[in-house]
Amino acid sequence: MFRGFVQDEDEAGEYSNLPFGFGGFGMPVYGSGNNFSESYRCFPVDELPGSSRINVNFGGKIMLPPSALVKLSNLNITYPMLFELKAENEKFTHAGVLEFIAEEGRVYIPRWMMASLAIEKGAIIEVTNTELKLGKFVRIQPQSPDFLDITDPKAVLENAFRNFSCLTKEEIITISYNDQLYDILVMEIKPEGRGISIIETDLEVDFAEPKGYIEPPRPSSSTRNQPSTAKLEALEKVEDVVTNIFSGSGQKLTNRVPNRAGPSSIHSASEPENSITSSKKEPPVIPLNLPFGRLFFGYRIIPPPNEISEVTQETEQPSTSAFQGPGNSLNSRKKPEK
């Protein structure tokens, strides 16, 4: 590494023997190691001076000052850079870093992360670099039944997790979709630990029943096939209309007074032979006992004797009378005599 020293001791004073480096003079070089731990005053990320960063407020990344980048560059740490944020009340969370553009002595974090740490704006938190295992499984629970109104929750959650570098167990994160905020609790993670990294890994996500969700009651087997009261009332109205339409006394074709004795006396009462209700005796059915291999195509139709005589008379008349009379030729010229 390039190192420079101040040559004029009178001008440098007590800083004449401090080394300089990292791209030129003016930036101090820190000792190498694996630990980065600094305390910063915490502010919400949407208050960062400059362009609006509303989307960053619904992710899991923070803004650190440039001096943090200098320190991290001289440490033998693993990438991607992951940090543990710890408040004075011993609550902690994990985050990635997005940019090193914050003012010195300040760190900008999402508002949901401040709520998770239970701190106010301007509180002091400790930022320490850490290493987390790649996540394989996470079980989440939406904190409102409104999450079920999303058409494709899996796609929405996959898109939201792109703004996160890691997840902390038993922490409530906030995502935004269609100008609506959804709080999600991280219930379980695998591998077990304080947190997991979700960068470049196949993460299996399981959805638990949303908090406050009430499953609609299912009809029991005894009442499932029974009609409802509304259907019963409708059926009663239809029956009343039908009885009013077909009210009145009936008339028989014989203009005789019908028997009002009731259904038990119908068969006992004597009825005339020409009555409509009189039943005719049908001839007995004789089964056909055909030998094996013979088919029956019905009986031959034999007309009555009077019909047979009429048919024979018509067939015995000569048919020559149908072709009597002079013939006419289409050609009016006479045939030549031989």
Short mmCIF file of C-alpha atoms in Angstrom, two decimals:
data_model
loop_
_atom_site.label_atom_id
_atom_site.label_comp_id
_atom_site.label_asym_id
_atom_site.label_seq_id
_atom_site.Cartn_x
_atom_site.Cartn_y
_atom_site.Cartn_z
CA MET A 1 0.00 0.00 0.00
CA PHE A 2 1.18 3.49 -0.81
CA ARG A 3 2.08 5.47 2.32
CA GLY A 4 3.12 9.13 2.56
CA PHE A 5 4.46 11.17 5.42
CA VAL A 6 4.41 14.90 6.12
CA GLN A 7 7.93 16.17 5.53
CA ASP A 8 7.74 19.53 7.29
CA GLU A 9 7.44 18.79 11.01
CA ASP A 10 6.86 22.43 11.92
CA GLU A 11 3.73 22.69 9.77
CA ALA A 12 2.40 19.26 10.62
CA GLY A 13 2.78 19.53 14.37
CA GLU A 14 1.60 16.46 16.28
CA TYR A 15 0.14 14.84 13.10
CA SER A 16 3.54 14.72 11.33
CA ASN A 17 4.03 10.98 11.90
CA LEU A 18 0.51 9.74 10.92
CA PRO A 19 0.46 7.62 7.75
CA PHE A 20 -1.76 8.51 4.83
CA GLY A 21 -2.97 6.38 1.96
CA PHE A 22 -5.99 4.77 0.27
CA GLY A 23 -6.00 6.68 -2.96
CA GLY A 24 -3.98 9.71 -1.91
CA PHE A 25 -3.28 12.00 1.02
CA GLY A 26 -5.98 13.04 3.43
CA MET A 27 -7.56 9.65 4.35
CA PRO A 28 -6.26 7.78 7.36
CA VAL A 29 -5.40 4.11 7.09
CA TYR A 30 -6.81 1.83 9.79
CA GLY A 31 -5.37 -1.42 10.94
CA SER A 32 -6.44 -4.64 9.29
CA GLY A 33 -8.77 -7.13 10.96
CA ASN A 34 -12.21 -8.67 10.71
CA ASN A 35 -14.26 -6.48 13.04
CA PHE A 36 -16.11 -3.33 12.17
CA SER A 37 -18.03 -1.71 14.97
CA GLU A 38 -19.15 1.92 15.01
CA SER A 39 -21.84 3.90 16.78
CA TYR A 40 -24.03 6.27 14.78
CA ARG A 41 -27.06 8.43 15.31
CA CYS A 42 -30.04 6.86 13.56
CA PHE A 43 -32.40 8.69 11.19
CA PRO A 44 -35.13 7.46 8.81
CA VAL A 45 -33.91 6.91 5.27
CA ASP A 46 -36.63 9.05 3.68
CA GLU A 47 -35.07 12.11 5.41
CA LEU A 48 -31.74 11.65 3.63
CA PRO A 49 -30.84 14.87 1.77
CA GLY A 50 -31.02 14.63 -1.99
CA SER A 51 -33.39 12.75 -4.25
CA SER A 52 -36.44 11.02 -2.85
CA ARG A 53 -35.81 7.48 -1.61
CA ILE A 54 -39.27 6.28 -0.67
CA ASN A 55 -38.70 2.77 -2.10
CA VAL A 56 -35.63 2.31 0.10
CA ASN A 57 -37.90 2.82 3.09
CA PHE A 58 -39.52 -0.58 2.38
CA GLY A 59 -36.35 -2.62 2.08
CA GLY A 60 -33.66 -4.04 4.31
CA LYS A 61 -30.65 -1.86 3.43
CA ILE A 62 -29.08 1.12 5.19
CA MET A 63 -27.00 4.19 4.29
CA LEU A 64 -23.59 4.60 5.95
CA PRO A 65 -21.11 7.52 5.82
CA PRO A 66 -18.06 7.40 3.51
CA SER A 67 -15.69 6.86 6.44
CA ALA A 68 -17.33 3.46 7.01
CA LEU A 69 -16.37 2.44 3.48
CA VAL A 70 -12.76 3.40 4.17
CA LYS A 71 -12.68 1.27 7.31
CA LEU A 72 -14.38 -1.69 5.63
CA SER A 73 -11.99 -1.58 2.69
CA ASN A 74 -9.06 -2.19 4.99
CA LEU A 75 -10.68 -5.13 6.75
CA ASN A 76 -10.63 -8.74 5.69
CA ILE A 77 -14.41 -9.19 5.59
CA THR A 78 -16.64 -11.38 3.47
CA TYR A 79 -19.00 -10.06 0.82
CA PRO A 80 -21.79 -9.13 0.55
CA MET A 81 -21.48 -6.76 3.49
CA LEU A 82 -23.98 -7.59 6.20
CA PHE A 83 -24.39 -5.73 9.48
CA GLU A 84 -26.01 -6.21 12.84
CA LEU A 85 -27.76 -3.12 14.21
CA LYS A 86 -28.10 -3.08 17.99
CA ALA A 87 -29.89 -0.46 20.04
CA GLU A 88 -29.25 0.53 23.64
CA ASN A 89 -32.31 -1.49 24.70
CA GLU A 90 -30.52 -4.68 23.51
CA LYS A 91 -32.87 -5.14 20.55
CA PHE A 92 -31.17 -6.01 17.28
CA THR A 93 -31.78 -6.52 13.58
CA HIS A 94 -29.76 -7.27 10.45
CA ALA A 95 -29.34 -5.26 7.27
CA GLY A 96 -27.30 -4.81 4.14
CA VAL A 97 -25.76 -1.59 2.89
CA LEU A 98 -26.99 0.29 -0.16
CA GLU A 99 -24.72 3.36 -0.38
CA PHE A 100 -22.07 5.22 1.61
CA ILE A 101 -23.46 8.74 1.21
CA ALA A 102 -24.72 9.58 4.71
CA GLU A 103 -23.31 12.43 6.77
CA GLU A 104 -20.50 11.55 9.12
CA GLY A 105 -21.73 10.21 12.41
CA ARG A 106 -25.14 9.30 10.99
CA VAL A 107 -26.80 6.18 9.65
CA TYR A 108 -30.08 6.17 7.71
CA ILE A 109 -32.32 3.11 8.08
CA PRO A 110 -35.93 2.28 7.04
CA ARG A 111 -38.73 3.37 9.36
CA TRP A 112 -39.97 -0.19 9.92
CA MET A 113 -36.47 -1.06 11.14
CA MET A 114 -36.62 1.79 13.65
CA ALA A 115 -39.99 0.45 14.85
CA SER A 116 -38.47 -3.02 15.19
CA LEU A 117 -35.66 -1.61 17.33
CA ALA A 118 -38.16 0.53 19.29
CA ILE A 119 -36.05 3.69 18.89
CA GLU A 120 -36.75 7.29 17.98
CA LYS A 121 -35.06 9.56 15.49
CA GLY A 122 -31.60 10.57 16.65
CA ALA A 123 -31.05 7.53 18.87
CA ILE A 124 -27.60 5.97 18.97
CA ILE A 125 -27.20 2.45 17.56
CA GLU A 126 -24.17 0.23 17.15
CA VAL A 127 -23.41 -1.08 13.64
CA THR A 128 -21.23 -4.21 13.50
CA ASN A 129 -20.31 -6.33 10.51
CA THR A 130 -21.50 -9.94 10.67
CA GLU A 131 -21.74 -13.16 8.69
CA LEU A 132 -25.02 -15.00 8.11
CA LYS A 133 -25.71 -18.37 6.56
CA LEU A 134 -27.59 -18.66 3.29
CA GLY A 135 -31.28 -19.14 3.97
CA LYS A 136 -33.09 -22.27 2.82
CA PHE A 137 -36.53 -21.82 4.34
CA VAL A 138 -38.60 -19.05 5.87
CA ARG A 139 -42.10 -19.11 7.33
CA ILE A 140 -43.93 -15.79 7.35
CA GLN A 141 -47.25 -14.56 8.73
CA PRO A 142 -49.07 -11.52 7.33
CA GLN A 143 -50.30 -9.28 10.12
CA SER A 144 -53.58 -8.43 8.40
CA PRO A 145 -56.19 -10.42 6.42
CA ASP A 146 -55.91 -7.74 3.71
CA PHE A 147 -52.85 -9.61 2.43
CA LEU A 148 -55.23 -12.27 1.05
CA ASP A 149 -56.66 -9.69 -1.38
CA ILE A 150 -53.43 -9.78 -3.40
CA THR A 151 -53.89 -11.80 -6.59
CA ASP A 152 -50.40 -13.35 -6.62
CA PRO A 153 -48.80 -13.05 -3.15
CA LYS A 154 -45.81 -15.19 -4.13
CA ALA A 155 -44.80 -12.87 -6.98
CA VAL A 156 -45.32 -9.77 -4.83
CA LEU A 157 -43.19 -11.19 -2.02
CA GLU A 158 -40.46 -12.28 -4.44
CA ASN A 159 -40.27 -8.76 -5.85
CA ALA A 160 -40.23 -7.22 -2.34
CA PHE A 161 -37.39 -9.48 -1.14
CA ARG A 162 -35.12 -8.05 -3.84
CA ASN A 163 -34.73 -4.99 -1.61
CA PHE A 164 -33.58 -7.16 1.30
CA SER A 165 -30.18 -8.69 1.95
CA CYS A 166 -31.07 -10.66 5.08
CA LEU A 167 -33.95 -11.54 7.39
CA THR A 168 -34.05 -11.64 11.18
CA LYS A 169 -36.07 -14.18 13.11
CA GLU A 170 -39.19 -12.94 14.95
CA GLU A 171 -39.04 -9.54 13.26
CA ILE A 172 -41.87 -7.68 11.52
CA ILE A 173 -40.91 -6.24 8.13
CA THR A 174 -43.00 -3.89 5.99
CA ILE A 175 -43.49 -4.12 2.22
CA SER A 176 -45.42 -1.85 -0.14
CA TYR A 177 -47.74 -2.96 -2.94
CA ASN A 178 -50.23 -0.81 -4.88
CA ASP A 179 -49.75 2.10 -2.46
CA GLN A 180 -50.70 -0.11 0.48
CA LEU A 181 -48.41 -1.28 3.30
CA TYR A 182 -48.33 -4.85 4.57
CA ASP A 183 -46.62 -5.97 7.80
CA ILE A 184 -45.13 -9.47 7.72
CA LEU A 185 -43.75 -11.43 10.66
CA VAL A 186 -40.73 -13.70 10.10
CA MET A 187 -41.82 -16.66 12.23
CA GLU A 188 -39.24 -19.32 11.39
CA ILE A 189 -35.96 -19.50 9.46
CA LYS A 190 -33.68 -22.32 8.37
CA PRO A 191 -30.82 -22.77 9.09
CA GLU A 192 -31.55 -21.86 12.68
CA GLY A 193 -29.90 -18.75 14.04
CA ARG A 194 -30.34 -15.04 14.62
CA GLY A 195 -30.79 -14.35 10.93
CA ILE A 196 -30.23 -15.62 7.37
CA SER A 197 -28.88 -14.17 4.14
CA ILE A 198 -31.24 -14.25 1.14
CA ILE A 199 -28.77 -13.15 -1.55
CA GLU A 200 -28.22 -15.65 -4.38
CA THR A 201 -29.99 -18.55 -2.71
CA ASP A 202 -33.03 -20.73 -3.36
CA LEU A 203 -35.38 -19.71 -0.58
CA GLU A 204 -38.51 -21.73 0.17
CA VAL A 205 -41.31 -19.54 1.55
CA ASP A 206 -44.25 -20.87 3.57
CA PHE A 207 -47.30 -18.71 4.37
CA ALA A 208 -49.00 -19.00 7.74
CA GLU A 209 -52.60 -17.98 8.36
CA PRO A 210 -52.83 -14.17 8.52
CA LYS A 211 -53.26 -12.66 11.94
CA GLY A 212 -56.89 -11.88 12.71
CA TYR A 213 -58.19 -14.12 9.92
CA ILE A 214 -61.48 -15.87 10.76
CA GLU A 215 -62.31 -18.88 8.63
CA PRO A 216 -65.97 -18.93 7.52
CA PRO A 217 -67.97 -21.70 9.27
CA ARG A 218 -68.53 -24.83 7.22
CA PRO A 219 -72.04 -26.37 7.16
CA SER A 220 -72.34 -29.60 9.14
CA SER A 221 -73.27 -32.89 7.48
CA SER A 222 -76.74 -32.85 9.11
CA THR A 223 -77.65 -29.37 7.85
CA ARG A 224 -75.78 -29.49 4.55
CA ASN A 225 -78.66 -31.13 2.64
CA GLN A 226 -81.47 -29.27 4.42
CA PRO A 227 -82.97 -26.30 2.56
CA SER A 228 -82.62 -22.91 4.11
CA THR A 229 -85.50 -20.93 5.59
CA ALA A 230 -85.55 -18.65 2.56
CA LYS A 231 -86.00 -21.64 0.25
CA LEU A 232 -88.75 -23.06 2.44
CA GLU A 233 -90.66 -19.76 2.38
CA ALA A 234 -90.33 -19.59 -1.41
CA LEU A 235 -91.66 -23.14 -1.77
CA GLU A 236 -94.64 -22.33 0.43
CA LYS A 237 -95.49 -19.31 -1.72
CA VAL A 238 -95.33 -21.43 -4.88
CA GLU A 239 -97.65 -24.04 -3.35
CA ASP A 240 -100.17 -21.34 -2.38
CA VAL A 241 -100.18 -19.95 -5.93
CA VAL A 242 -100.65 -23.41 -7.46
CA THR A 243 -103.57 -24.27 -5.18
CA ASN A 244 -105.29 -20.99 -6.04
CA ILE A 245 -104.89 -21.54 -9.78
CA PHE A 246 -106.33 -25.08 -9.82
CA SER A 247 -109.15 -24.51 -7.33
CA GLY A 248 -112.73 -25.63 -8.25
CA SER A 249 -114.77 -28.77 -8.86
CA GLY A 250 -114.11 -31.24 -11.68
CA GLN A 251 -116.58 -32.34 -14.43
CA LYS A 252 -116.89 -35.80 -15.99
CA LEU A 253 -117.58 -36.36 -19.67
CA THR A 254 -120.78 -38.31 -18.86
CA ASN A 255 -122.21 -35.24 -17.05
CA ARG A 256 -122.79 -37.40 -14.01
CA VAL A 257 -122.07 -36.31 -10.50
CA PRO A 258 -118.62 -37.63 -9.51
CA ASN A 259 -118.28 -39.91 -6.57
CA ARG A 260 -117.23 -37.89 -3.49
CA ALA A 261 -117.01 -40.88 -1.20
CA GLY A 262 -113.20 -40.78 -1.14
CA PRO A 263 -110.41 -42.91 -2.44
CA SER A 264 -111.36 -45.94 -0.33
CA SER A 265 -114.84 -46.26 -1.96
CA ILE A 266 -113.77 -45.82 -5.57
CA HIS A 267 -113.19 -49.48 -6.21
CA SER A 268 -116.31 -50.59 -4.36
CA ALA A 269 -118.74 -48.35 -6.27
CA SER A 270 -120.33 -49.84 -9.38
CA GLU A 271 -119.56 -47.94 -12.60
CA PRO A 272 -121.27 -48.22 -16.01
CA GLU A 273 -119.61 -50.18 -18.78
CA ASN A 274 -119.22 -47.12 -21.05
CA SER A 275 -117.48 -45.11 -18.30
CA ILE A 276 -113.99 -43.77 -18.98
CA THR A 277 -112.64 -45.45 -15.88
CA SER A 278 -113.85 -48.91 -16.93
CA SER A 279 -110.97 -51.21 -17.66
CA LYS A 280 -110.97 -53.69 -20.55
CA LYS A 281 -109.62 -57.16 -20.08
CA GLU A 282 -106.52 -57.71 -22.16
CA PRO A 283 -105.89 -61.07 -23.78
CA PRO A 284 -103.40 -63.28 -22.00
CA VAL A 285 -99.83 -63.17 -23.19
CA ILE A 286 -98.72 -66.51 -24.64
CA PRO A 287 -94.95 -67.00 -24.58
CA LEU A 288 -93.23 -68.15 -27.76
CA ASN A 289 -91.39 -71.42 -27.41
CA LEU A 290 -89.17 -71.33 -30.49
CA PRO A 291 -86.56 -73.99 -31.20
CA PHE A 292 -82.89 -73.06 -31.06
CA GLY A 293 -81.69 -71.11 -34.12
CA ARG A 294 -85.12 -69.92 -35.31
CA LEU A 295 -86.07 -66.25 -35.37
CA PHE A 296 -89.54 -64.74 -35.06
CA PHE A 297 -90.41 -61.69 -37.18
CA GLY A 298 -94.10 -61.46 -36.33
CA TYR A 299 -97.29 -63.12 -37.52
CA ARG A 300 -98.50 -62.94 -41.11
CA ILE A 301 -101.29 -60.43 -41.61
CA ILE A 302 -104.50 -62.13 -42.84
CA PRO A 303 -107.23 -59.67 -43.87
CA PRO A 304 -110.92 -60.40 -43.11
CA PRO A 305 -112.97 -62.40 -45.73
CA ASN A 306 -114.83 -59.38 -47.13
CA GLU A 307 -111.56 -57.57 -47.82
CA ILE A 308 -110.16 -60.68 -49.57
CA SER A 309 -113.08 -60.80 -52.05
CA GLU A 310 -112.67 -57.14 -52.98
CA VAL A 311 -108.97 -57.57 -53.63
CA THR A 312 -109.54 -60.65 -55.85
CA GLN A 313 -112.21 -58.83 -57.93
CA GLU A 314 -109.87 -55.97 -58.66
CA THR A 315 -107.09 -58.30 -59.75
CA GLU A 316 -109.37 -60.38 -62.04
CA GLN A 317 -110.43 -57.38 -64.21
CA PRO A 318 -108.61 -57.29 -67.57
CA SER A 319 -105.84 -54.81 -67.84
CA THR A 320 -106.28 -54.22 -71.62
CA SER A 321 -108.83 -51.48 -71.06
CA ALA A 322 -106.13 -49.28 -69.73
CA PHE A 323 -104.34 -49.19 -73.12
CA GLN A 324 -107.32 -48.73 -75.59
CA GLY A 325 -107.59 -45.87 -78.13
CA PRO A 326 -105.77 -44.55 -81.18
CA GLY A 327 -102.16 -43.77 -80.87
CA ASN A 328 -100.60 -40.45 -81.84
CA SER A 329 -97.11 -39.97 -83.19
CA LEU A 330 -94.90 -37.01 -82.52
CA ASN A 331 -94.00 -36.89 -86.20
CA SER A 332 -97.00 -35.73 -88.34
CA ARG A 333 -95.56 -37.09 -91.57
CA LYS A 334 -96.96 -40.34 -92.83
CA LYS A 335 -94.81 -43.35 -93.03
CA PRO A 336 -93.86 -44.36 -96.62
CA GLU A 337 -95.72 -47.30 -97.97
CA LYS A 338 -93.72 -50.34 -98.75
#
